[in-house]
Coordinates of N, CA and C in Angstrom, one line a residue:
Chain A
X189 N 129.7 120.7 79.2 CA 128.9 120.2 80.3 C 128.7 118.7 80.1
X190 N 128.6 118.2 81.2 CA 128.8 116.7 81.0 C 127.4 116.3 80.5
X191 N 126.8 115.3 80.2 CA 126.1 114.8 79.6 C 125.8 113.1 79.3
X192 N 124.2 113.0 79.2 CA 124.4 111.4 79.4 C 124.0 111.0 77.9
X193 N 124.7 110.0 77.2 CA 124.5 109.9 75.8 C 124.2 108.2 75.2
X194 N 123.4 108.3 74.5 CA 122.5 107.0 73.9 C 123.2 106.5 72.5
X195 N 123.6 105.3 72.1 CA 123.1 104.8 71.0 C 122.0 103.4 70.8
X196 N 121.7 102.7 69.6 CA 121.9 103.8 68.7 C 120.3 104.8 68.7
X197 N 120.3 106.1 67.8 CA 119.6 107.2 68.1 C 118.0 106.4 67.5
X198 N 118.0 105.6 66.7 CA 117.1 104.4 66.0 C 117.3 103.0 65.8
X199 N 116.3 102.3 66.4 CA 116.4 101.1 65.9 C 115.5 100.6 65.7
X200 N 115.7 99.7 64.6 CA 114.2 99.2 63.6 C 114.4 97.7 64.2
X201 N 113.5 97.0 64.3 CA 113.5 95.2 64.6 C 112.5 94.9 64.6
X202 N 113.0 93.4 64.1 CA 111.5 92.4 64.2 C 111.2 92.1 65.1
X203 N 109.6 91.6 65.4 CA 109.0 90.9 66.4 C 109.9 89.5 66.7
X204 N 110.1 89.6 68.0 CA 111.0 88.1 68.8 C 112.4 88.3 68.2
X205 N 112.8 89.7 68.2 CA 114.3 89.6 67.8 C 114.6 90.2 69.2
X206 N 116.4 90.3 69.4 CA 116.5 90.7 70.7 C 117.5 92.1 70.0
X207 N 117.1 92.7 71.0 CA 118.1 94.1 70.9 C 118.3 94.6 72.1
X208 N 120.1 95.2 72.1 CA 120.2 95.9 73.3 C 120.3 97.7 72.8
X209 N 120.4 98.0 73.9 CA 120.1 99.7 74.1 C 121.3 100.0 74.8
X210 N 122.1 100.9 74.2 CA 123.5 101.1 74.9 C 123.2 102.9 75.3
X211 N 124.1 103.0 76.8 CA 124.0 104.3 77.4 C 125.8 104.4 78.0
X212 N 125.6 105.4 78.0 CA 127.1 106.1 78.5 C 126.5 107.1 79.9
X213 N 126.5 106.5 80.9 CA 125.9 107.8 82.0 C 127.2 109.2 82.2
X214 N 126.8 109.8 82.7 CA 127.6 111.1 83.1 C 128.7 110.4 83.9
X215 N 129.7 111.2 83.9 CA 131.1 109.5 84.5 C 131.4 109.4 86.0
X216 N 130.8 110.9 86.7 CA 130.8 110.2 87.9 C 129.6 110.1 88.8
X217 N 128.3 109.3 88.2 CA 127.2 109.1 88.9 C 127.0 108.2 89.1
X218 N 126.7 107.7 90.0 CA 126.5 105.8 90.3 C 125.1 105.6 90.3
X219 N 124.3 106.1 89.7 CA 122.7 105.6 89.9 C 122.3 105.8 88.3
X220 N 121.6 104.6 88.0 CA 121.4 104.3 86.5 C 120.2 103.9 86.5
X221 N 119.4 104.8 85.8 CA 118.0 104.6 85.1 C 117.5 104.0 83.6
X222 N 116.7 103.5 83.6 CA 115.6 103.5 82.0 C 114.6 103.7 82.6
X223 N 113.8 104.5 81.8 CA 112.8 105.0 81.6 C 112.2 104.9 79.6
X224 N 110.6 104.8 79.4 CA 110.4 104.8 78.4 C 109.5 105.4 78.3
X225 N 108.8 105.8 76.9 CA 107.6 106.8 76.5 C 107.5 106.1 75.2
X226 N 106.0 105.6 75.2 CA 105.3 105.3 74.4 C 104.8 106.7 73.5
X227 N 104.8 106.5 72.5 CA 104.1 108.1 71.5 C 102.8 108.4 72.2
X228 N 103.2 109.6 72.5 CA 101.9 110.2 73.1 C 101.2 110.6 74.5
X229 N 102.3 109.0 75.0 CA 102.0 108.9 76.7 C 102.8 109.4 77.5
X230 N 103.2 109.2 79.0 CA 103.6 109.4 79.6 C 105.3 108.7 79.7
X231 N 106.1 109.3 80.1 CA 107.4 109.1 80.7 C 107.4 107.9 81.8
X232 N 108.1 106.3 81.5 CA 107.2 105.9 82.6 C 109.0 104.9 83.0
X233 N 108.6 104.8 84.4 CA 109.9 104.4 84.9 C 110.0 102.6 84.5
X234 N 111.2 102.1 84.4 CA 111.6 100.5 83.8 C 112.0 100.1 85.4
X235 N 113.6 100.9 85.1 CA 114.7 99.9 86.0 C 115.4 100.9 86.8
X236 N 116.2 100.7 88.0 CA 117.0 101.5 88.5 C 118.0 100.5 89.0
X237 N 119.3 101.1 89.0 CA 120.4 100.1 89.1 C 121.7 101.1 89.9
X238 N 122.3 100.2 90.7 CA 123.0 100.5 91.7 C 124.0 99.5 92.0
X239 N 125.2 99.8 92.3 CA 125.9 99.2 92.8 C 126.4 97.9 92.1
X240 N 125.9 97.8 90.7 CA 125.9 96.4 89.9 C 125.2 95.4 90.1
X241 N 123.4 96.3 90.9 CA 122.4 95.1 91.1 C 121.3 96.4 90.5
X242 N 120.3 95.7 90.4 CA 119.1 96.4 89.9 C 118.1 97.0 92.0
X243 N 118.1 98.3 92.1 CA 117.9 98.7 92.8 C 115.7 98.4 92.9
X244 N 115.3 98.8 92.0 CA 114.0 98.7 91.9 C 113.4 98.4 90.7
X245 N 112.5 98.0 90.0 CA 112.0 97.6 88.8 C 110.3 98.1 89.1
X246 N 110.1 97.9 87.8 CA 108.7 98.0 87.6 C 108.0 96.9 87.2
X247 N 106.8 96.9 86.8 CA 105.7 96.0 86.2 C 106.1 95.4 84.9
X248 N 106.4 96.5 84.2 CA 106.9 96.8 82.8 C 108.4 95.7 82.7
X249 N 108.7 96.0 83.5 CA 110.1 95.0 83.6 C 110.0 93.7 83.7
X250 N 109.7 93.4 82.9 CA 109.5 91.4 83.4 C 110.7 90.9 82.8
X251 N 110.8 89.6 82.7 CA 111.9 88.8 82.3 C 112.7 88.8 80.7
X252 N 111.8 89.2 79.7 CA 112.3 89.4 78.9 C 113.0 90.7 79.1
X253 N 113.6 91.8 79.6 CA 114.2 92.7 79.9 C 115.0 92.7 81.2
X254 N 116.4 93.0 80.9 CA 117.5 92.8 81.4 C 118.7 94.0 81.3
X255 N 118.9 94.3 82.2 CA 120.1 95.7 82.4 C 121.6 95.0 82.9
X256 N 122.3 96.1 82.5 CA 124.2 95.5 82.3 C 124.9 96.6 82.1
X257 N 125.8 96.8 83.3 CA 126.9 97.5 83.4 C 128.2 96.8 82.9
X258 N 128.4 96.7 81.7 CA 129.5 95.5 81.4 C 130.9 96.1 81.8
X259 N 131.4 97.7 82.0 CA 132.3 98.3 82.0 C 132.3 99.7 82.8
X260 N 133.2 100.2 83.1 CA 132.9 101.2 84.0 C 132.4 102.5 83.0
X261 N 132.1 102.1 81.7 CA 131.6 103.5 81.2 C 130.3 103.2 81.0
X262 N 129.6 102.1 80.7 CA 128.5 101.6 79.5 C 127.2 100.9 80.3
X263 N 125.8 101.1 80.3 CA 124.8 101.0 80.8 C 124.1 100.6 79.6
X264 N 123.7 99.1 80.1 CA 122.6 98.7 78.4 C 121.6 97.8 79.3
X265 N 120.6 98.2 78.2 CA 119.0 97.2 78.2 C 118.6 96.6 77.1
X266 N 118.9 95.4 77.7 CA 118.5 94.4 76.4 C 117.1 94.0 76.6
X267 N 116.6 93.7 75.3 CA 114.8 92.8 75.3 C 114.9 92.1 74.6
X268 N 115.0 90.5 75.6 CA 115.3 89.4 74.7 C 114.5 89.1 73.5
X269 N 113.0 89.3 73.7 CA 112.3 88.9 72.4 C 111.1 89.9 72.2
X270 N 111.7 90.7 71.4 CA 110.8 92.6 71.2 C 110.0 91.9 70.9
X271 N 108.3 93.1 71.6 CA 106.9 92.6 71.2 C 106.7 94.2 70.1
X272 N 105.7 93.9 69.3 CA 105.1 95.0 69.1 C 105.1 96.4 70.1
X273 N 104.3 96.2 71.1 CA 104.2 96.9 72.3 C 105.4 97.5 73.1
X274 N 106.9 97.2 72.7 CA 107.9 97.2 73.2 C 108.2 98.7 72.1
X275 N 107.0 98.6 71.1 CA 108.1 100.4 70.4 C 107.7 101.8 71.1
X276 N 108.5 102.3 71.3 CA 108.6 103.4 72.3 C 110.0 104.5 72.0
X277 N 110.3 105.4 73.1 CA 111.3 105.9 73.1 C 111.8 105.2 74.4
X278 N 113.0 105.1 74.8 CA 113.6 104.4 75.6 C 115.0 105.2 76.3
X279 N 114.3 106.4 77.4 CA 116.1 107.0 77.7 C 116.2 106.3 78.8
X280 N 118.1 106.5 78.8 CA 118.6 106.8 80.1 C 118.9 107.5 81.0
X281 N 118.8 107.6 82.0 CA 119.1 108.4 83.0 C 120.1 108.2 84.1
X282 N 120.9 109.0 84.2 CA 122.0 109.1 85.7 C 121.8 110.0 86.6
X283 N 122.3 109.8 87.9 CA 122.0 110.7 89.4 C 123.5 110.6 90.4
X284 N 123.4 111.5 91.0 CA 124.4 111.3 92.0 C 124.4 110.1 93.1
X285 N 122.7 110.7 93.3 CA 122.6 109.9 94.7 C 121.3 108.7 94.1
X286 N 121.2 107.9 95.2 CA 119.6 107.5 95.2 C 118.5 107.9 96.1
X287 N 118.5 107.4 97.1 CA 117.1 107.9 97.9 C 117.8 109.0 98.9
X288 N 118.4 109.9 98.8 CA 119.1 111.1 99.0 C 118.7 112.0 98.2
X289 N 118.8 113.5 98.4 CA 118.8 114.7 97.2 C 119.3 114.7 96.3
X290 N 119.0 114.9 94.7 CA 119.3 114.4 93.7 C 119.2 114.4 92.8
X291 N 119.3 114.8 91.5 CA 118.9 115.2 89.9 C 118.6 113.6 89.2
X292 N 118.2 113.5 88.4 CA 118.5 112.4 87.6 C 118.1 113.6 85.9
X293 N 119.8 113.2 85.4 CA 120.0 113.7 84.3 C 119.5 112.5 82.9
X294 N 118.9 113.1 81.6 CA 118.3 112.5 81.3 C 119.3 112.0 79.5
X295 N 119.3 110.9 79.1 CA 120.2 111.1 77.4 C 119.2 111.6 76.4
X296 N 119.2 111.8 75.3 CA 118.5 111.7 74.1 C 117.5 110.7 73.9
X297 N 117.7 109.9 74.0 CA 117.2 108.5 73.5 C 117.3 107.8 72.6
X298 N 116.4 106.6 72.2 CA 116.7 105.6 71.2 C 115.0 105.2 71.2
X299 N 114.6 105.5 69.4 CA 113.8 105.5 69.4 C 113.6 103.9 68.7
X300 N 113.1 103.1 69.3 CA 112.5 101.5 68.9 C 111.2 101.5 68.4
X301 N 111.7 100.9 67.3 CA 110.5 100.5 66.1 C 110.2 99.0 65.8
X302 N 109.4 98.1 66.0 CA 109.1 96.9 66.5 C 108.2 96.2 65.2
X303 N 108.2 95.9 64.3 CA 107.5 95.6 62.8 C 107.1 94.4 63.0
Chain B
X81 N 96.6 105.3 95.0 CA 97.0 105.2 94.6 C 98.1 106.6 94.1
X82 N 99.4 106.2 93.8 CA 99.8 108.0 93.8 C 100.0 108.1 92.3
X83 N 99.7 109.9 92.2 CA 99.2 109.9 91.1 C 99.6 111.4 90.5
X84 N 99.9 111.9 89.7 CA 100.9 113.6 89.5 C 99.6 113.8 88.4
X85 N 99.1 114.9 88.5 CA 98.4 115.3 87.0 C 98.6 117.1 86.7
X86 N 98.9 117.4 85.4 CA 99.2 118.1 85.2 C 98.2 119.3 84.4
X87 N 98.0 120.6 84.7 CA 96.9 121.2 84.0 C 97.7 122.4 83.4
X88 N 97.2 123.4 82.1 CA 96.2 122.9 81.6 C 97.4 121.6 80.3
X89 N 96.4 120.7 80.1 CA 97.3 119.9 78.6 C 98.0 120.9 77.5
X90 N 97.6 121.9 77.2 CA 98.1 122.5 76.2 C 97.9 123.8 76.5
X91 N 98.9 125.0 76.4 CA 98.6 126.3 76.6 C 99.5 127.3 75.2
X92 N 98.5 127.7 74.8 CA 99.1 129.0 73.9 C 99.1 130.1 74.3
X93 N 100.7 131.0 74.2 CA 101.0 132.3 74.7 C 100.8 133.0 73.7
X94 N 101.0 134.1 74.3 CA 101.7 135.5 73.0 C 102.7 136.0 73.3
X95 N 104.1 135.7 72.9 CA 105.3 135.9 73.3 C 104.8 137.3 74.4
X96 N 105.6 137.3 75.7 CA 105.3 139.0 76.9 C 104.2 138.0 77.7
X97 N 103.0 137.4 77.2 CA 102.0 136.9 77.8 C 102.2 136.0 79.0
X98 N 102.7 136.5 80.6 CA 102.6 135.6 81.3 C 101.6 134.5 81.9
X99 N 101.8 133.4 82.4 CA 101.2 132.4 82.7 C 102.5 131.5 84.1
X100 N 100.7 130.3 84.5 CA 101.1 129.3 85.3 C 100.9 128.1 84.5
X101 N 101.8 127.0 84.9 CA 101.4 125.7 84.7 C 101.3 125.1 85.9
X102 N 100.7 124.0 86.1 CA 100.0 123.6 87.4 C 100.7 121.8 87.2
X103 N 101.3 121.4 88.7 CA 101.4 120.1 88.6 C 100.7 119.6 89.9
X104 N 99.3 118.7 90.1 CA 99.2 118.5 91.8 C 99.5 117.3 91.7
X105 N 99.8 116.4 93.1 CA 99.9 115.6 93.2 C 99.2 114.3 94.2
X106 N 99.2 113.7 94.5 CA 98.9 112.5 95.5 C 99.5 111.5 96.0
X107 N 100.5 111.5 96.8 CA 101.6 110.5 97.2 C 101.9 110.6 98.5
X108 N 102.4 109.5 98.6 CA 102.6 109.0 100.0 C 103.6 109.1 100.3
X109 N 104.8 110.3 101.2 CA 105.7 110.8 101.3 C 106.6 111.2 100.0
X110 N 106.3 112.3 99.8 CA 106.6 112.8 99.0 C 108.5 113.4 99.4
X111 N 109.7 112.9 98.2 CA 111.0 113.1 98.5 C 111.5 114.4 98.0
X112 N 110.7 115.1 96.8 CA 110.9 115.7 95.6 C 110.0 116.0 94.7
X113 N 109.9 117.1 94.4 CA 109.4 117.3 93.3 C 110.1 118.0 91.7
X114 N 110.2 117.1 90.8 CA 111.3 117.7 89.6 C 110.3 118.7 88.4
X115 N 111.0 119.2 87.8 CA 110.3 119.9 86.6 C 111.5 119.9 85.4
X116 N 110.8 119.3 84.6 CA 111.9 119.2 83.2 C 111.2 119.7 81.9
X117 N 112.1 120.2 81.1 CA 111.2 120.2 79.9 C 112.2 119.8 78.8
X118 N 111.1 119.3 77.8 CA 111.4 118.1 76.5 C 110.5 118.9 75.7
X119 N 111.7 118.5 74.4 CA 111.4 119.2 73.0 C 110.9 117.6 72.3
X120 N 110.0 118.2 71.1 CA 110.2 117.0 70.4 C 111.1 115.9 69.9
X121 N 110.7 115.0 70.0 CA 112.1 113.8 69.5 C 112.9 113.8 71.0
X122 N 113.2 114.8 71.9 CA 114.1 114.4 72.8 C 114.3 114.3 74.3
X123 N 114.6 113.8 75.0 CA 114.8 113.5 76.2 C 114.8 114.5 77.0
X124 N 114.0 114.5 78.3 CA 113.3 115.1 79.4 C 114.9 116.4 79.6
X125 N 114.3 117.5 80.0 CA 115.8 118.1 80.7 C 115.6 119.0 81.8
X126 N 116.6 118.4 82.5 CA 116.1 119.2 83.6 C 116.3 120.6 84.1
X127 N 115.2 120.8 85.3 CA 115.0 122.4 85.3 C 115.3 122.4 86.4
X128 N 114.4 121.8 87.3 CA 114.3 122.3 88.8 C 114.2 121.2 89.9
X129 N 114.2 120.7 91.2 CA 113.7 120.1 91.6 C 114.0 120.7 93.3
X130 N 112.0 120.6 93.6 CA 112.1 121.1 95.4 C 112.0 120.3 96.0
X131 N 112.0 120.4 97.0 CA 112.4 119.4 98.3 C 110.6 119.7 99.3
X132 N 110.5 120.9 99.2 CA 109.6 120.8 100.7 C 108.7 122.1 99.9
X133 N 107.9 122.0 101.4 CA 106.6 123.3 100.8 C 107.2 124.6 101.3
X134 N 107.0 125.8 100.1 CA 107.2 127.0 100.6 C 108.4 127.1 99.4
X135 N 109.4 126.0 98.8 CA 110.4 126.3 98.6 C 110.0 127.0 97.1
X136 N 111.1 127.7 96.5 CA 110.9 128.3 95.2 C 112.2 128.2 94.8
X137 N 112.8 127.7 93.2 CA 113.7 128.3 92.4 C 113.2 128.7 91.0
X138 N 114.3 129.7 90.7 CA 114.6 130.5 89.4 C 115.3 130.0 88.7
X139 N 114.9 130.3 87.1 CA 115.9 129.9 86.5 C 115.3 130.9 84.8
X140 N 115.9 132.0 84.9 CA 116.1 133.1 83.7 C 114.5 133.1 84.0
X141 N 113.5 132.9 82.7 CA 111.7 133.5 83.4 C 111.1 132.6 83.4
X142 N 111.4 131.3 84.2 CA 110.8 130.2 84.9 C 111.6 130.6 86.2
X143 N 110.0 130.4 87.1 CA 110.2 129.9 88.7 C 109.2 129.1 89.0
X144 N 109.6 128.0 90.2 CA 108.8 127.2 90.5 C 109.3 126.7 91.9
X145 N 107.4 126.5 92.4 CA 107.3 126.9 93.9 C 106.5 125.8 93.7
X146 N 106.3 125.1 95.2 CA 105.8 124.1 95.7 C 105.2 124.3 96.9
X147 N 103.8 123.7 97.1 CA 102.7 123.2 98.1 C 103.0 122.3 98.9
X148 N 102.3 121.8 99.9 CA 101.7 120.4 100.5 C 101.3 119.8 99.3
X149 N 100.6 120.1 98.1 CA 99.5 119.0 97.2 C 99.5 119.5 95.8
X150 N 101.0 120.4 95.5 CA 100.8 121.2 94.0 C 102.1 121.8 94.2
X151 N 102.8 122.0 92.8 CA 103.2 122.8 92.6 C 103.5 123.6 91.1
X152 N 103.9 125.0 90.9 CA 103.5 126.0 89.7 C 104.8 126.0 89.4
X153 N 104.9 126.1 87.7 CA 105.9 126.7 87.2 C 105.3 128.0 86.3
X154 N 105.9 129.9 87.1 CA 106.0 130.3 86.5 C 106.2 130.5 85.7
X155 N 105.8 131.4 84.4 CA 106.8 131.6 83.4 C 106.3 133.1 82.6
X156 N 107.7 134.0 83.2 CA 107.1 135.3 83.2 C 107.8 135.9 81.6
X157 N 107.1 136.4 81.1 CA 107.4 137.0 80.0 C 107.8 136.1 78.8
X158 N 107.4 135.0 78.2 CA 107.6 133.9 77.3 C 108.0 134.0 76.0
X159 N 109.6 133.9 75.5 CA 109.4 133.4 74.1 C 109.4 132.8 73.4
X160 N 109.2 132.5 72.1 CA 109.0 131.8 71.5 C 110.0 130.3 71.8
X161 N 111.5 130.7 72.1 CA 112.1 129.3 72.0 C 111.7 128.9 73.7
X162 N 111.1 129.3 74.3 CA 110.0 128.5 75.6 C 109.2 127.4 75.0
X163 N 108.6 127.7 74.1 CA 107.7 126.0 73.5 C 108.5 125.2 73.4
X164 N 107.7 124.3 74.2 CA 107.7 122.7 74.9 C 106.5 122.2 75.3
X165 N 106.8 120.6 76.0 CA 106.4 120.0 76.9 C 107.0 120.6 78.5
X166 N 106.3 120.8 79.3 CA 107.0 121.0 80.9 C 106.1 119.9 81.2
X167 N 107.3 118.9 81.7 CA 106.8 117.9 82.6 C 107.4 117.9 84.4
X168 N 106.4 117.6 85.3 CA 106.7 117.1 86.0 C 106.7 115.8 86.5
X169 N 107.9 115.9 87.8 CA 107.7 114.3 88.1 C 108.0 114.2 89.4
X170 N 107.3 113.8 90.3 CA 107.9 113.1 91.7 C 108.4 112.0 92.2
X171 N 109.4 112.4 93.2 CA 110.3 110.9 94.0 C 109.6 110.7 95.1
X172 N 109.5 109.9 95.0 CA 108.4 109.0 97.0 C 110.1 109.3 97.7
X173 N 109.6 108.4 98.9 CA 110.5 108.6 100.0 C 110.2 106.3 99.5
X174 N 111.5 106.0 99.6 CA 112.4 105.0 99.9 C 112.0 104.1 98.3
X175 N 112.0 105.0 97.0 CA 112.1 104.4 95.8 C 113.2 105.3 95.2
X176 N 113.4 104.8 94.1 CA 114.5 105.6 93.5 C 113.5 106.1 92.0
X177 N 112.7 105.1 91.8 CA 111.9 106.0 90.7 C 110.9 107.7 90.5
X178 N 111.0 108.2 89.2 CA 110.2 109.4 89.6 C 109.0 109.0 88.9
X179 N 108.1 109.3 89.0 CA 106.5 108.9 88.6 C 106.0 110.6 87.6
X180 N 105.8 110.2 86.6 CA 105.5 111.6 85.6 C 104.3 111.7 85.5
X181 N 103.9 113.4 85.5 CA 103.0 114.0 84.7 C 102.7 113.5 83.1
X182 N 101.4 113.8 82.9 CA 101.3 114.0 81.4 C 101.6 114.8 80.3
X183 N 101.9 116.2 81.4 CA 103.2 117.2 80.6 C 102.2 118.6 80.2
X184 N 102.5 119.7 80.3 CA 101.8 120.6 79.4 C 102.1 121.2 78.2
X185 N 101.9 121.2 76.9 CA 102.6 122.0 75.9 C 102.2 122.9 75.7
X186 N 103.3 123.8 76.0 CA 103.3 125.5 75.9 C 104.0 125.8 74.5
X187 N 103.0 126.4 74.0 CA 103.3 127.2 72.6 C 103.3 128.4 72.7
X188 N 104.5 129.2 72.5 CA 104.7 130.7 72.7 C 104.6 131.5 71.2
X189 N 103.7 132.3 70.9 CA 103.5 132.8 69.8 C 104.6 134.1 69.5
X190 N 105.0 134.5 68.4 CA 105.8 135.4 68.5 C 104.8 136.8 67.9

């Protein structure tokens, strides 16, 4: 069964370093999500991307955070300069459709540790 | 402001011991409503998702039905590998994001 997959499954970094988050969506979905979960809290929406533009964003998404389909397989989010506040779990998600009927399938994640 | 809340926070079974979990909501055209459940350490997975009020799906001894302002995930006769988080989450009408619950964790006793 197809499946949406994360690396890497941990990552440790320093404050003001930059890291990206690499995703593999399911291969034939064209709608690409991040989503994050802070320990303890809620599942909370980032970015949504379409078509090789960012469809909607959140609050949470400010400038230091940036999404990239470099290839027809690979979906990444980079944070140019991690805060503390930036450690979380961080999945991705893929969909068939967007504002149509629609699943959004979820990866494992990447859990970010921010020192 | 829209808003999903989920009751009860935490529920313990006795494996046979059926129950509801409760998701209501408050939103301003509502597109969907999803139901996933996540284990520790891992990413949300999905279960169900209804479209309108009245509707209901199955899936082995979860079913889940939907309101105007709520919707239940049965869960009839529970085993142990049932413990989780059941989260829900809803899609508005003209966003692509889902907005989540704070999840219930059901612990099924054997």
């Amino acid at each position: 069964e197809p499946e949406v997959t994360q690396t890497p499954s941990h990552q440790v970094t320093q404050m003001g370093q930059e890291v990206i988050l690499r995703c593999v969506p399911i291969s034939n979905h064209l709608y690409f999500y991040w989503y994050r979960q802070i320990l303890g809290q809620k599942v909370e929406f980032l970015v949504s991307f379409y078509n090789n533009e960012i469809s909607e964003k959140s609050e949470i998404f400010d400038d230091q955070f940036s999404v990239e389909r470099p290839d027809g397989s690979n979906f990444t989010l980079k944070i140019r300069s991690t805060k503390l506040e930036d450690s979380a779990m961080y999945f991705c998600a893929s969909g068939t459709v967007g504002t149509g009927a629609g699943e959004q399938y979820f990866g494992p994640g990447t859990r970010l540790t921010v020192t | 402001e829209d808003q999903v809340t989920q009751s009860p926070e935490a529920l313990r079974l006795q494996e046979g011991e059926s129950s509801s979990l409760n998701c209501s909501y408050t939103v301003s055209g509502l597109r969907g409503l999803f139901w996933y459940r996540q284990d520790p350490g891992k990413g949300p997975e999905f279960l169900f998702t209804l479209y309108s009020a009245g509707e209901e799906k199955e899936k082995e001894r979860l079913k889940a039905t939907l309101t105007k302002k709520e919707s239940f995930l049965h869960i009839t006769a529970p085993k142990p590998e049932d413990s989780a988080t059941y989260l829900c989450a809803v899609w508005m009408d003209s966003s692509y994001k889902l907005i989540f619950g704070s999840g219930t964790r059901l612990l099924v006793r054997p």
